[in-house]
PDB file of C-alpha atoms in Angstrom:
ATOM      1  CA  MET A   1     -10.775  63.196-169.990  1.00 74.00           C
ATOM      2  CA  ASN A   2     -10.270  60.008-167.960  1.00 86.00           C
ATOM      3  CA  LEU A   3      -7.812  60.379-165.097  1.00 90.00           C
ATOM      4  CA  GLU A   4      -6.457  56.886-165.596  1.00 92.00           C
ATOM      5  CA  THR A   5      -5.431  57.713-169.172  1.00 93.00           C
ATOM      6  CA  VAL A   6      -3.458  60.690-167.829  1.00 93.00           C
ATOM      7  CA  ARG A   7      -1.860  58.502-165.159  1.00 91.00           C
ATOM      8  CA  ALA A   8      -0.891  55.959-167.829  1.00 93.00           C
ATOM      9  CA  PHE A   9       0.618  58.697-170.044  1.00 93.00           C
ATOM     10  CA  VAL A  10       2.748  60.044-167.179  1.00 91.00           C
ATOM     11  CA  ALA A  11       3.930  56.563-166.213  1.00 90.00           C
ATOM     12  CA  VAL A  12       5.080  55.756-169.769  1.00 93.00           C
ATOM     13  CA  ALA A  13       6.737  59.158-170.096  1.00 91.00           C
ATOM     14  CA  GLU A  14       8.691  58.624-166.881  1.00 86.00           C
ATOM     15  CA  GLU A  15       9.475  54.964-167.326  1.00 87.00           C
ATOM     16  CA  GLY A  16      10.248  55.104-171.069  1.00 89.00           C
ATOM     17  CA  GLN A  17       8.576  51.763-171.713  1.00 90.00           C
ATOM     18  CA  PHE A  18       4.981  50.588-171.695  1.00 92.00           C
ATOM     19  CA  ARG A  19       6.006  47.372-169.962  1.00 89.00           C
ATOM     20  CA  HIS A  20       7.648  49.209-167.063  1.00 87.00           C
ATOM     21  CA  ALA A  21       4.692  51.604-166.820  1.00 89.00           C
ATOM     22  CA  ALA A  22       2.358  48.596-166.544  1.00 88.00           C
ATOM     23  CA  VAL A  23       4.324  47.173-163.665  1.00 83.00           C
ATOM     24  CA  ARG A  24       4.311  50.548-161.895  1.00 81.00           C
ATOM     25  CA  LEU A  25       0.555  50.906-162.309  1.00 85.00           C
ATOM     26  CA  GLY A  26      -0.227  47.271-161.539  1.00 82.00           C
ATOM     27  CA  VAL A  27      -2.113  46.637-164.807  1.00 85.00           C
ATOM     28  CA  SER A  28      -1.384  44.840-168.065  1.00 89.00           C
ATOM     29  CA  GLN A  29       0.750  46.347-170.810  1.00 90.00           C
ATOM     30  CA  GLN A  30      -2.269  46.087-173.106  1.00 91.00           C
ATOM     31  CA  ALA A  31      -4.287  48.225-170.668  1.00 90.00           C
ATOM     32  CA  VAL A  32      -1.605  50.895-170.635  1.00 93.00           C
ATOM     33  CA  SER A  33      -1.493  50.943-174.427  1.00 93.00           C
ATOM     34  CA  LYS A  34      -5.292  51.292-174.635  1.00 93.00           C
ATOM     35  CA  ARG A  35      -5.337  54.114-172.123  1.00 93.00           C
ATOM     36  CA  VAL A  36      -2.628  56.062-173.933  1.00 94.00           C
ATOM     37  CA  ALA A  37      -4.345  55.489-177.243  1.00 93.00           C
ATOM     38  CA  ALA A  38      -7.636  56.750-175.777  1.00 93.00           C
ATOM     39  CA  LEU A  39      -5.914  59.854-174.523  1.00 94.00           C
ATOM     40  CA  GLU A  40      -4.248  60.501-177.859  1.00 93.00           C
ATOM     41  CA  SER A  41      -7.630  60.069-179.556  1.00 92.00           C
ATOM     42  CA  SER A  42      -9.362  62.507-177.211  1.00 92.00           C
ATOM     43  CA  LEU A  43      -6.594  65.102-177.664  1.00 93.00           C
ATOM     44  CA  GLY A  44      -6.230  64.564-181.355  1.00 93.00           C
ATOM     45  CA  VAL A  45      -2.449  64.336-181.185  1.00 94.00           C
ATOM     46  CA  THR A  46       0.281  61.683-181.022  1.00 95.00           C
ATOM     47  CA  LEU A  47       1.960  61.751-177.620  1.00 95.00           C
ATOM     48  CA  PHE A  48       4.623  59.045-178.114  1.00 94.00           C
ATOM     49  CA  ARG A  49       6.867  57.813-180.835  1.00 92.00           C
ATOM     50  CA  ARG A  50       7.421  54.053-180.548  1.00 90.00           C
ATOM     51  CA  ILE A  51      11.062  52.918-180.899  1.00 89.00           C
ATOM     52  CA  ALA A  52      12.864  49.597-180.489  1.00 83.00           C
ATOM     53  CA  THR A  53      13.791  50.344-176.850  1.00 81.00           C
ATOM     54  CA  GLY A  54      10.401  51.670-175.772  1.00 86.00           C
ATOM     55  CA  ALA A  55       8.657  55.034-176.314  1.00 91.00           C
ATOM     56  CA  ILE A  56       9.795  58.643-176.446  1.00 93.00           C
ATOM     57  CA  LEU A  57       7.675  61.772-176.220  1.00 94.00           C
ATOM     58  CA  THR A  58       6.751  63.704-179.334  1.00 95.00           C
ATOM     59  CA  SER A  59       6.813  67.518-179.210  1.00 94.00           C
ATOM     60  CA  ASP A  60       3.125  67.440-178.267  1.00 94.00           C
ATOM     61  CA  GLY A  61       3.862  64.865-175.589  1.00 93.00           C
ATOM     62  CA  ARG A  62       6.598  67.100-174.121  1.00 93.00           C
ATOM     63  CA  LYS A  63       4.180  70.041-174.036  1.00 93.00           C
ATOM     64  CA  PHE A  64       1.483  67.974-172.362  1.00 94.00           C
ATOM     65  CA  LEU A  65       3.657  66.289-169.713  1.00 92.00           C
ATOM     66  CA  PRO A  66       4.019  69.113-167.150  1.00 90.00           C
ATOM     67  CA  HIS A  67       0.263  69.794-167.342  1.00 90.00           C
ATOM     68  CA  ALA A  68      -0.517  66.100-166.891  1.00 91.00           C
ATOM     69  CA  ARG A  69       1.733  65.966-163.862  1.00 87.00           C
ATOM     70  CA  ALA A  70       0.024  69.046-162.467  1.00 86.00           C
ATOM     71  CA  VAL A  71      -3.418  67.368-162.950  1.00 88.00           C
ATOM     72  CA  LEU A  72      -2.288  64.285-161.050  1.00 86.00           C
ATOM     73  CA  SER A  73      -0.739  66.389-158.346  1.00 81.00           C
ATOM     74  CA  ALA A  74      -3.899  68.508-157.960  1.00 81.00           C
ATOM     75  CA  VAL A  75      -6.016  65.325-157.633  1.00 83.00           C
ATOM     76  CA  GLY A  76      -3.587  63.860-155.125  1.00 75.00           C
ATOM     77  CA  GLN A  77      -3.682  67.056-153.071  1.00 73.00           C
ATOM     78  CA  ALA A  78      -7.497  67.164-153.233  1.00 75.00           C
ATOM     79  CA  VAL A  79      -7.646  63.619-151.813  1.00 71.00           C
ATOM     80  CA  GLU A  80      -5.069  64.461-149.136  1.00 65.00           C
ATOM     81  CA  SER A  81      -7.021  67.580-148.104  1.00 66.00           C
ATOM     82  CA  VAL A  82      -9.719  65.377-146.580  1.00 65.00           C
ATOM     83  CA  ARG A  83      -7.420  62.528-145.457  1.00 60.00           C
ATOM     84  CA  ARG A  84      -4.596  64.423-143.823  1.00 52.00           C
ATOM     85  CA  GLU A  85      -6.098  64.330-140.322  1.00 55.00           C
ATOM     86  CA  THR A  86      -6.215  60.544-140.273  1.00 62.00           C
ATOM     87  CA  ARG A  87      -2.737  59.540-141.523  1.00 82.00           C
ATOM     88  CA  PRO A  88       0.864  60.037-140.418  1.00 93.00           C
ATOM     89  CA  LEU A  89       3.228  62.542-141.982  1.00 94.00           C
ATOM     90  CA  CYS A  90       5.125  60.493-144.626  1.00 95.00           C
ATOM     91  CA  VAL A  91       8.752  61.446-145.245  1.00 96.00           C
ATOM     92  CA  ASP A  92      11.351  59.854-147.580  1.00 96.00           C
ATOM     93  CA  VAL A  93      14.743  59.618-145.820  1.00 95.00           C
ATOM     94  CA  LEU A  94      16.514  57.634-148.568  1.00 92.00           C
ATOM     95  CA  GLY A  95      18.371  55.453-145.998  1.00 89.00           C
ATOM     96  CA  ASP A  96      17.824  54.550-142.352  1.00 87.00           C
ATOM     97  CA  ARG A  97      21.494  55.210-141.349  1.00 87.00           C
ATOM     98  CA  LEU A  98      21.932  58.496-143.146  1.00 91.00           C
ATOM     99  CA  ALA A  99      21.968  62.030-141.802  1.00 92.00           C
ATOM    100  CA  THR A 100      18.436  62.475-143.043  1.00 94.00           C
ATOM    101  CA  SER A 101      17.232  59.788-140.676  1.00 93.00           C
ATOM    102  CA  ALA A 102      19.034  61.513-137.802  1.00 91.00           C
ATOM    103  CA  VAL A 103      17.402  64.846-138.666  1.00 92.00           C
ATOM    104  CA  LEU A 104      13.957  63.265-138.789  1.00 94.00           C
ATOM    105  CA  LEU A 105      14.621  61.466-135.469  1.00 93.00           C
ATOM    106  CA  GLU A 106      15.408  64.789-133.870  1.00 93.00           C
ATOM    107  CA  PHE A 107      12.122  66.156-135.226  1.00 94.00           C
ATOM    108  CA  HIS A 108      10.198  63.156-133.921  1.00 94.00           C
ATOM    109  CA  ARG A 109      11.686  63.538-130.432  1.00 92.00           C
ATOM    110  CA  ALA A 110      10.648  67.193-130.395  1.00 92.00           C
ATOM    111  CA  HIS A 111       7.175  66.508-131.857  1.00 92.00           C
ATOM    112  CA  GLN A 112       6.077  63.132-130.542  1.00 91.00           C
ATOM    113  CA  ASP A 113       2.427  64.254-130.885  1.00 91.00           C
ATOM    114  CA  ILE A 114       2.755  64.157-134.719  1.00 93.00           C
ATOM    115  CA  PRO A 115       2.277  60.663-136.176  1.00 93.00           C
ATOM    116  CA  LEU A 116       5.224  59.905-138.504  1.00 94.00           C
ATOM    117  CA  LYS A 117       6.026  57.369-141.209  1.00 94.00           C
ATOM    118  CA  THR A 118       9.330  57.005-143.028  1.00 94.00           C
ATOM    119  CA  VAL A 119       9.935  55.491-146.458  1.00 94.00           C
ATOM    120  CA  MET A 120      13.137  54.912-148.400  1.00 93.00           C
ATOM    121  CA  LEU A 121      12.780  55.742-152.100  1.00 90.00           C
ATOM    122  CA  ASN A 122      15.519  55.566-154.706  1.00 85.00           C
ATOM    123  CA  GLY A 123      16.665  59.121-155.057  1.00 88.00           C
ATOM    124  CA  VAL A 124      15.338  62.518-156.124  1.00 90.00           C
ATOM    125  CA  ASP A 125      13.521  61.426-159.284  1.00 88.00           C
ATOM    126  CA  ALA A 126      11.489  58.853-157.375  1.00 89.00           C
ATOM    127  CA  ALA A 127      10.807  61.377-154.616  1.00 92.00           C
ATOM    128  CA  VAL A 128       9.583  64.005-157.039  1.00 90.00           C
ATOM    129  CA  ARG A 129       7.193  61.505-158.634  1.00 86.00           C
ATOM    130  CA  ALA A 130       5.881  60.485-155.220  1.00 89.00           C
ATOM    131  CA  LEU A 131       5.386  64.091-154.142  1.00 90.00           C
ATOM    132  CA  ALA A 132       3.587  64.961-157.349  1.00 85.00           C
ATOM    133  CA  ALA A 133       1.291  61.971-156.887  1.00 82.00           C
ATOM    134  CA  GLY A 134       0.597  62.835-153.248  1.00 85.00           C
ATOM    135  CA  GLU A 135       2.128  59.581-152.026  1.00 87.00           C
ATOM    136  CA  ILE A 136       4.528  61.269-149.602  1.00 93.00           C
ATOM    137  CA  ASP A 137       4.581  64.639-147.838  1.00 95.00           C
ATOM    138  CA  ALA A 138       8.286  65.453-147.964  1.00 96.00           C
ATOM    139  CA  ALA A 139      11.653  63.993-148.991  1.00 97.00           C
ATOM    140  CA  PHE A 140      15.312  64.559-148.161  1.00 96.00           C
ATOM    141  CA  VAL A 141      17.358  64.816-151.358  1.00 95.00           C
ATOM    142  CA  TYR A 142      20.326  66.519-153.029  1.00 93.00           C
ATOM    143  CA  GLU A 143      18.830  69.037-155.450  1.00 90.00           C
ATOM    144  CA  ARG A 144      20.848  68.896-158.649  1.00 86.00           C
ATOM    145  CA  GLU A 145      18.432  71.453-160.023  1.00 86.00           C
ATOM    146  CA  PRO A 146      15.592  73.376-158.393  1.00 85.00           C
ATOM    147  CA  VAL A 147      12.612  71.010-157.924  1.00 85.00           C
ATOM    148  CA  GLN A 148      10.363  73.927-158.981  1.00 83.00           C
ATOM    149  CA  ASP A 149      11.725  73.377-162.463  1.00 81.00           C
ATOM    150  CA  LEU A 150      10.690  69.729-162.444  1.00 79.00           C
ATOM    151  CA  VAL A 151       7.117  69.812-161.208  1.00 82.00           C
ATOM    152  CA  PRO A 152       4.999  72.968-160.694  1.00 83.00           C
ATOM    153  CA  GLY A 153       4.217  73.508-157.029  1.00 88.00           C
ATOM    154  CA  LEU A 154       7.226  71.795-155.529  1.00 92.00           C
ATOM    155  CA  ASP A 155       9.465  73.688-153.145  1.00 93.00           C
ATOM    156  CA  GLY A 156      12.708  72.979-151.327  1.00 93.00           C
ATOM    157  CA  ALA A 157      15.010  74.309-148.612  1.00 92.00           C
ATOM    158  CA  VAL A 158      18.483  73.288-147.457  1.00 91.00           C
ATOM    159  CA  ALA A 159      18.058  70.953-144.460  1.00 92.00           C
ATOM    160  CA  CYS A 160      21.575  69.915-143.518  1.00 91.00           C
ATOM    161  CA  LEU A 161      25.181  70.348-144.714  1.00 92.00           C
ATOM    162  CA  GLU A 162      26.867  67.036-143.919  1.00 93.00           C
ATOM    163  CA  ALA A 163      30.680  66.907-143.872  1.00 94.00           C
ATOM    164  CA  LEU A 164      32.279  63.780-145.270  1.00 94.00           C
ATOM    165  CA  GLU A 165      34.940  61.804-143.462  1.00 96.00           C
ATOM    166  CA  ILE A 166      37.021  58.887-144.623  1.00 96.00           C
ATOM    167  CA  ILE A 167      37.310  55.435-143.051  1.00 95.00           C
ATOM    168  CA  VAL A 168      40.564  53.494-143.252  1.00 95.00           C
ATOM    169  CA  GLY A 169      41.939  50.320-141.700  1.00 93.00           C
ATOM    170  CA  GLU A 170      44.705  50.301-139.062  1.00 92.00           C
ATOM    171  CA  HIS A 171      47.394  49.357-141.617  1.00 92.00           C
ATOM    172  CA  HIS A 172      46.524  52.112-144.154  1.00 95.00           C
ATOM    173  CA  PRO A 173      49.230  54.802-144.567  1.00 96.00           C
ATOM    174  CA  LEU A 174      46.683  57.437-143.465  1.00 96.00           C
ATOM    175  CA  ALA A 175      45.597  55.594-140.307  1.00 94.00           C
ATOM    176  CA  GLY A 176      47.638  57.774-137.990  1.00 94.00           C
ATOM    177  CA  ALA A 177      46.458  61.113-139.337  1.00 96.00           C
ATOM    178  CA  GLU A 178      44.261  63.425-137.250  1.00 96.00           C
ATOM    179  CA  SER A 179      42.839  64.869-140.429  1.00 96.00           C
ATOM    180  CA  VAL A 180      43.481  64.670-144.189  1.00 97.00           C
ATOM    181  CA  SER A 181      43.011  67.002-147.101  1.00 97.00           C
ATOM    182  CA  PRO A 182      41.547  65.959-150.473  1.00 97.00           C
ATOM    183  CA  ALA A 183      45.021  66.386-151.973  1.00 95.00           C
ATOM    184  CA  GLU A 184      46.398  63.739-149.513  1.00 96.00           C
ATOM    185  CA  LEU A 185      43.714  61.321-150.727  1.00 96.00           C
ATOM    186  CA  ALA A 186      44.828  61.449-154.379  1.00 95.00           C
ATOM    187  CA  PRO A 187      47.407  58.601-154.191  1.00 95.00           C
ATOM    188  CA  PHE A 188      44.741  56.197-152.865  1.00 96.00           C
ATOM    189  CA  THR A 189      41.504  54.740-154.179  1.00 95.00           C
ATOM    190  CA  ALA A 190      38.120  55.420-152.623  1.00 96.00           C
ATOM    191  CA  TRP A 191      35.882  52.414-152.872  1.00 94.00           C
ATOM    192  CA  VAL A 192      32.181  53.421-152.781  1.00 93.00           C
ATOM    193  CA  PRO A 193      30.139  50.538-154.156  1.00 90.00           C
ATOM    194  CA  GLY A 194      26.810  52.198-153.269  1.00 80.00           C
ATOM    195  CA  ILE A 195      27.007  54.719-156.105  1.00 86.00           C
ATOM    196  CA  VAL A 196      24.071  54.245-158.482  1.00 81.00           C
ATOM    197  CA  GLU A 197      24.561  55.315-162.063  1.00 81.00           C
ATOM    198  CA  GLY A 198      22.614  58.527-162.772  1.00 83.00           C
ATOM    199  CA  SER A 199      21.859  59.200-159.118  1.00 89.00           C
ATOM    200  CA  GLU A 200      22.319  62.599-157.510  1.00 91.00           C
ATOM    201  CA  TRP A 201      24.930  61.201-155.123  1.00 92.00           C
ATOM    202  CA  GLY A 202      26.734  59.796-158.164  1.00 92.00           C
ATOM    203  CA  ASP A 203      26.841  63.281-159.614  1.00 93.00           C
ATOM    204  CA  TRP A 204      28.177  64.665-156.323  1.00 95.00           C
ATOM    205  CA  TYR A 205      31.012  62.133-156.197  1.00 95.00           C
ATOM    206  CA  ARG A 206      31.830  62.693-159.888  1.00 95.00           C
ATOM    207  CA  GLU A 207      32.165  66.480-159.400  1.00 95.00           C
ATOM    208  CA  PHE A 208      34.171  66.077-156.154  1.00 96.00           C
ATOM    209  CA  ALA A 209      36.556  63.559-157.758  1.00 96.00           C
ATOM    210  CA  ALA A 210      37.111  65.821-160.803  1.00 96.00           C
ATOM    211  CA  GLU A 211      37.784  68.816-158.610  1.00 95.00           C
ATOM    212  CA  PHE A 212      40.607  67.096-156.691  1.00 96.00           C
ATOM    213  CA  SER A 213      41.834  64.410-159.143  1.00 96.00           C
ATOM    214  CA  LEU A 214      40.597  61.610-156.913  1.00 97.00           C
ATOM    215  CA  THR A 215      40.011  57.992-157.918  1.00 96.00           C
ATOM    216  CA  ILE A 216      36.587  56.777-156.794  1.00 95.00           C
ATOM    217  CA  ASP A 217      35.820  53.119-157.626  1.00 94.00           C
ATOM    218  CA  SER A 218      32.093  52.227-157.573  1.00 91.00           C
ATOM    219  CA  THR A 219      32.503  48.803-159.232  1.00 87.00           C
ATOM    220  CA  GLY A 220      32.255  45.411-157.654  1.00 78.00           C
ATOM    221  CA  PRO A 221      29.366  43.790-155.768  1.00 78.00           C
ATOM    222  CA  ASN A 222      27.690  45.786-153.020  1.00 77.00           C
ATOM    223  CA  PHE A 223      27.128  43.385-150.133  1.00 81.00           C
ATOM    224  CA  GLY A 224      26.262  46.067-147.639  1.00 80.00           C
ATOM    225  CA  MET A 225      27.977  48.305-145.185  1.00 81.00           C
ATOM    226  CA  GLU A 226      29.506  45.586-143.003  1.00 82.00           C
ATOM    227  CA  SER A 227      31.161  43.885-145.972  1.00 86.00           C
ATOM    228  CA  LEU A 228      32.443  47.224-147.233  1.00 88.00           C
ATOM    229  CA  LEU A 229      34.019  47.992-143.865  1.00 88.00           C
ATOM    230  CA  GLU A 230      35.625  44.546-143.657  1.00 88.00           C
ATOM    231  CA  SER A 231      37.263  45.115-147.033  1.00 90.00           C
ATOM    232  CA  VAL A 232      38.489  48.587-146.107  1.00 92.00           C
ATOM    233  CA  GLY A 233      39.772  47.383-142.764  1.00 90.00           C
ATOM    234  CA  SER A 234      42.003  44.743-144.359  1.00 89.00           C
ATOM    235  CA  SER A 235      43.437  47.054-147.080  1.00 91.00           C
ATOM    236  CA  ARG A 236      46.508  49.213-147.181  1.00 92.00           C
ATOM    237  CA  SER A 237      45.411  51.087-150.324  1.00 92.00           C
ATOM    238  CA  ILE A 238      41.673  51.759-150.275  1.00 95.00           C
ATOM    239  CA  PHE A 239      39.430  53.868-148.114  1.00 96.00           C
ATOM    240  CA  THR A 240      35.781  54.846-148.182  1.00 95.00           C
ATOM    241  CA  PHE A 241      33.717  57.953-147.509  1.00 95.00           C
ATOM    242  CA  PHE A 242      31.141  58.284-144.783  1.00 92.00           C
ATOM    243  CA  GLY A 243      28.991  61.220-143.837  1.00 92.00           C
ATOM    244  CA  GLU A 244      29.810  62.503-140.384  1.00 91.00           C
ATOM    245  CA  ARG A 245      26.226  61.769-139.256  1.00 89.00           C
ATOM    246  CA  VAL A 246      26.003  58.225-140.633  1.00 87.00           C
ATOM    247  CA  ARG A 247      24.991  56.022-137.756  1.00 77.00           C
ATOM    248  CA  ILE A 248      27.153  52.951-137.397  1.00 77.00           C
ATOM    249  CA  ASP A 249      29.430  51.328-134.845  1.00 73.00           C
ATOM    250  CA  LEU A 250      32.767  50.478-136.468  1.00 72.00           C
ATOM    251  CA  PRO A 251      33.753  46.841-135.973  1.00 66.00           C
ATOM    252  CA  ARG A 252      36.643  46.757-133.516  1.00 68.00           C
ATOM    253  CA  GLN A 253      38.389  43.760-135.027  1.00 64.00           C
ATOM    254  CA  HIS A 254      39.369  45.706-138.115  1.00 70.00           C
ATOM    255  CA  GLY A 255      40.953  48.674-136.346  1.00 83.00           C
ATOM    256  CA  LEU A 256      38.923  51.084-138.442  1.00 91.00           C
ATOM    257  CA  ARG A 257      39.341  54.848-138.017  1.00 92.00           C
ATOM    258  CA  ARG A 258      37.105  57.723-139.044  1.00 92.00           C
ATOM    259  CA  ILE A 259      39.204  60.704-140.108  1.00 95.00           C
ATOM    260  CA  PRO A 260      37.892  64.211-140.916  1.00 95.00           C
ATOM    261  CA  VAL A 261      38.620  65.691-144.322  1.00 96.00           C
ATOM    262  CA  VAL A 262      39.743  69.329-144.199  1.00 95.00           C
ATOM    263  CA  ALA A 263      41.181  72.147-146.322  1.00 93.00           C
ATOM    264  CA  PRO A 264      38.569  72.039-147.753  1.00 95.00           C
ATOM    265  CA  THR A 265      35.960  69.886-146.099  1.00 95.00           C
ATOM    266  CA  PRO A 266      33.685  68.193-148.692  1.00 96.00           C
ATOM    267  CA  VAL A 267      30.052  68.723-147.802  1.00 95.00           C
ATOM    268  CA  TYR A 268      26.975  66.873-149.061  1.00 95.00           C
ATOM    269  CA  PRO A 269      23.986  69.318-149.120  1.00 93.00           C
ATOM    270  CA  TRP A 270      20.733  67.724-148.048  1.00 95.00           C
ATOM    271  CA  SER A 271      17.540  69.560-148.990  1.00 94.00           C
ATOM    272  CA  LEU A 272      13.983  68.933-147.852  1.00 96.00           C
ATOM    273  CA  ILE A 273      11.450  69.092-150.677  1.00 96.00           C
ATOM    274  CA  TRP A 274       7.663  69.199-150.462  1.00 95.00           C
ATOM    275  CA  HIS A 275       4.569  70.261-152.386  1.00 92.00           C
ATOM    276  CA  SER A 276       3.489  73.821-151.544  1.00 90.00           C
ATOM    277  CA  ALA A 277      -0.245  72.804-151.739  1.00 88.00           C
ATOM    278  CA  ASN A 278       0.224  70.116-149.109  1.00 89.00           C
ATOM    279  CA  GLU A 279      -1.812  71.020-146.019  1.00 86.00           C
ATOM    280  CA  HIS A 280      -0.839  68.111-143.724  1.00 90.00           C
ATOM    281  CA  PRO A 281      -0.731  69.641-140.254  1.00 88.00           C
ATOM    282  CA  GLY A 282       2.622  67.995-139.441  1.00 94.00           C
ATOM    283  CA  LEU A 283       4.367  69.393-142.541  1.00 95.00           C
ATOM    284  CA  ALA A 284       4.537  72.984-141.259  1.00 94.00           C
ATOM    285  CA  ALA A 285       6.178  71.778-138.058  1.00 95.00           C
ATOM    286  CA  LEU A 286       8.759  69.764-140.000  1.00 96.00           C
ATOM    287  CA  LEU A 287       9.574  72.755-142.207  1.00 95.00           C
ATOM    288  CA  ALA A 288       9.993  74.978-139.125  1.00 94.00           C
ATOM    289  CA  HIS A 289      12.261  72.335-137.536  1.00 93.00           C
ATOM    290  CA  VAL A 290      14.489  72.186-140.612  1.00 92.00           C
ATOM    291  CA  ARG A 291      14.648  75.933-140.980  1.00 89.00           C
ATOM    292  CA  ASP A 292      15.618  76.361-137.331  1.00 87.00           C
ATOM    293  CA  SER A 293      18.369  73.722-137.584  1.00 80.00           C
ATOM    294  CA  PRO A 294      21.860  75.292-137.517  1.00 72.00           C
ATOM    295  CA  THR A 295      23.690  75.468-140.822  1.00 72.00           C
ATOM    296  CA  PRO A 296      26.971  77.237-141.452  1.00 65.00           C
ATOM    297  CA  SER A 297      26.530  80.897-142.316  1.00 61.00           C
ATOM    298  CA  ASP A 298      30.131  80.991-143.628  1.00 68.00           C
ATOM    299  CA  THR A 299      31.016  78.221-146.008  1.00 74.00           C
ATOM    300  CA  ARG A 300      34.634  79.245-146.504  1.00 80.00           C
ATOM    301  CA  GLY A 301      36.725  76.135-145.870  1.00 90.00           C
ATOM    302  CA  LEU A 302      33.987  73.881-147.223  1.00 93.00           C
ATOM    303  CA  TRP A 303      33.683  72.296-150.643  1.00 95.00           C
ATOM    304  CA  LEU A 304      30.185  72.323-152.076  1.00 92.00           C
ATOM    305  CA  PRO A 305      29.011  71.220-155.528  1.00 91.00           C
ATOM    306  CA  ARG A 306      28.265  73.863-158.134  1.00 85.00           C
ATOM    307  CA  PRO A 307      24.573  74.408-157.409  1.00 75.00           C
ATOM    308  CA  PHE A 308      25.495  75.344-153.816  1.00 79.00           C
ATOM    309  CA  ALA A 309      29.065  76.747-154.298  1.00 69.00           C
ATOM    310  CA  ASN A 310      28.104  80.384-153.477  1.00 65.00           C
ATOM    311  CA  MET A 311      25.935  79.516-150.482  1.00 62.00           C
ATOM    312  CA  GLY A 312      26.842  81.650-147.482  1.00 50.00           C
ATOM    313  CA  ALA A 313      29.534  83.492-149.397  1.00 46.00           C
TER     314      ALA A 313
END
């Protein structure tokens, strides 16, 4: 069985279209089709059913997919086993201003002898694919479901519970508050244009909003953090959410205020995920750093999404 045919099969399964899989693999769409056809011929089964919008897995394709991912993962780990001494530890932090970046910076300061590289992928699905392919060593994500259920060999641990705050302008009715509760936010609109449809942070906001009857608006163009803060600063009706460890200096001209949310405090649970077969020498140190980082042992007074709701209870 040719490894490239397996790689093409996994790419089509994950992308849903031969065209997108071709872009991902850096080959022509015709080459992807030929590789999948060759794999189907060697297996004696049909792996995909072609539809107008792309391709969907057959029952045989669904059975084969986890094994195909495991094959690619094993090959990636085999390559890494002889390359790990010559390359930096590669970690996905999702965003360079997020709490994840701060956690990794603390690790770097404590372990400056370990070469380090950061990347910013587009959420947990992309991180899982990159881990399975051996392209990265670890990733910070919100685990909507255990990663062990997605790809055999993956593992995860809670890395950081980040409390959320709100940011309002000086003319907002909440501007003078020392703290606010989720119930006090209900009359206003939270504008969070960075929510991506189908993302894990989108799921977090959806569950949080439903729990406390909040209005969270993710529409409108996203021109970046500075533009968002300018809009919030000039408004009397909207606010936005920021993690308490997001690194940014608030522009003084807008009179912006960061206000803690309490009773309960909404918390975004960051996990670190990795492949258990990864033997990069820096990974063990990163895992030890994360496990030694303080996290609340008592989560009463905190709001956590359902997968984490009983944590520390």
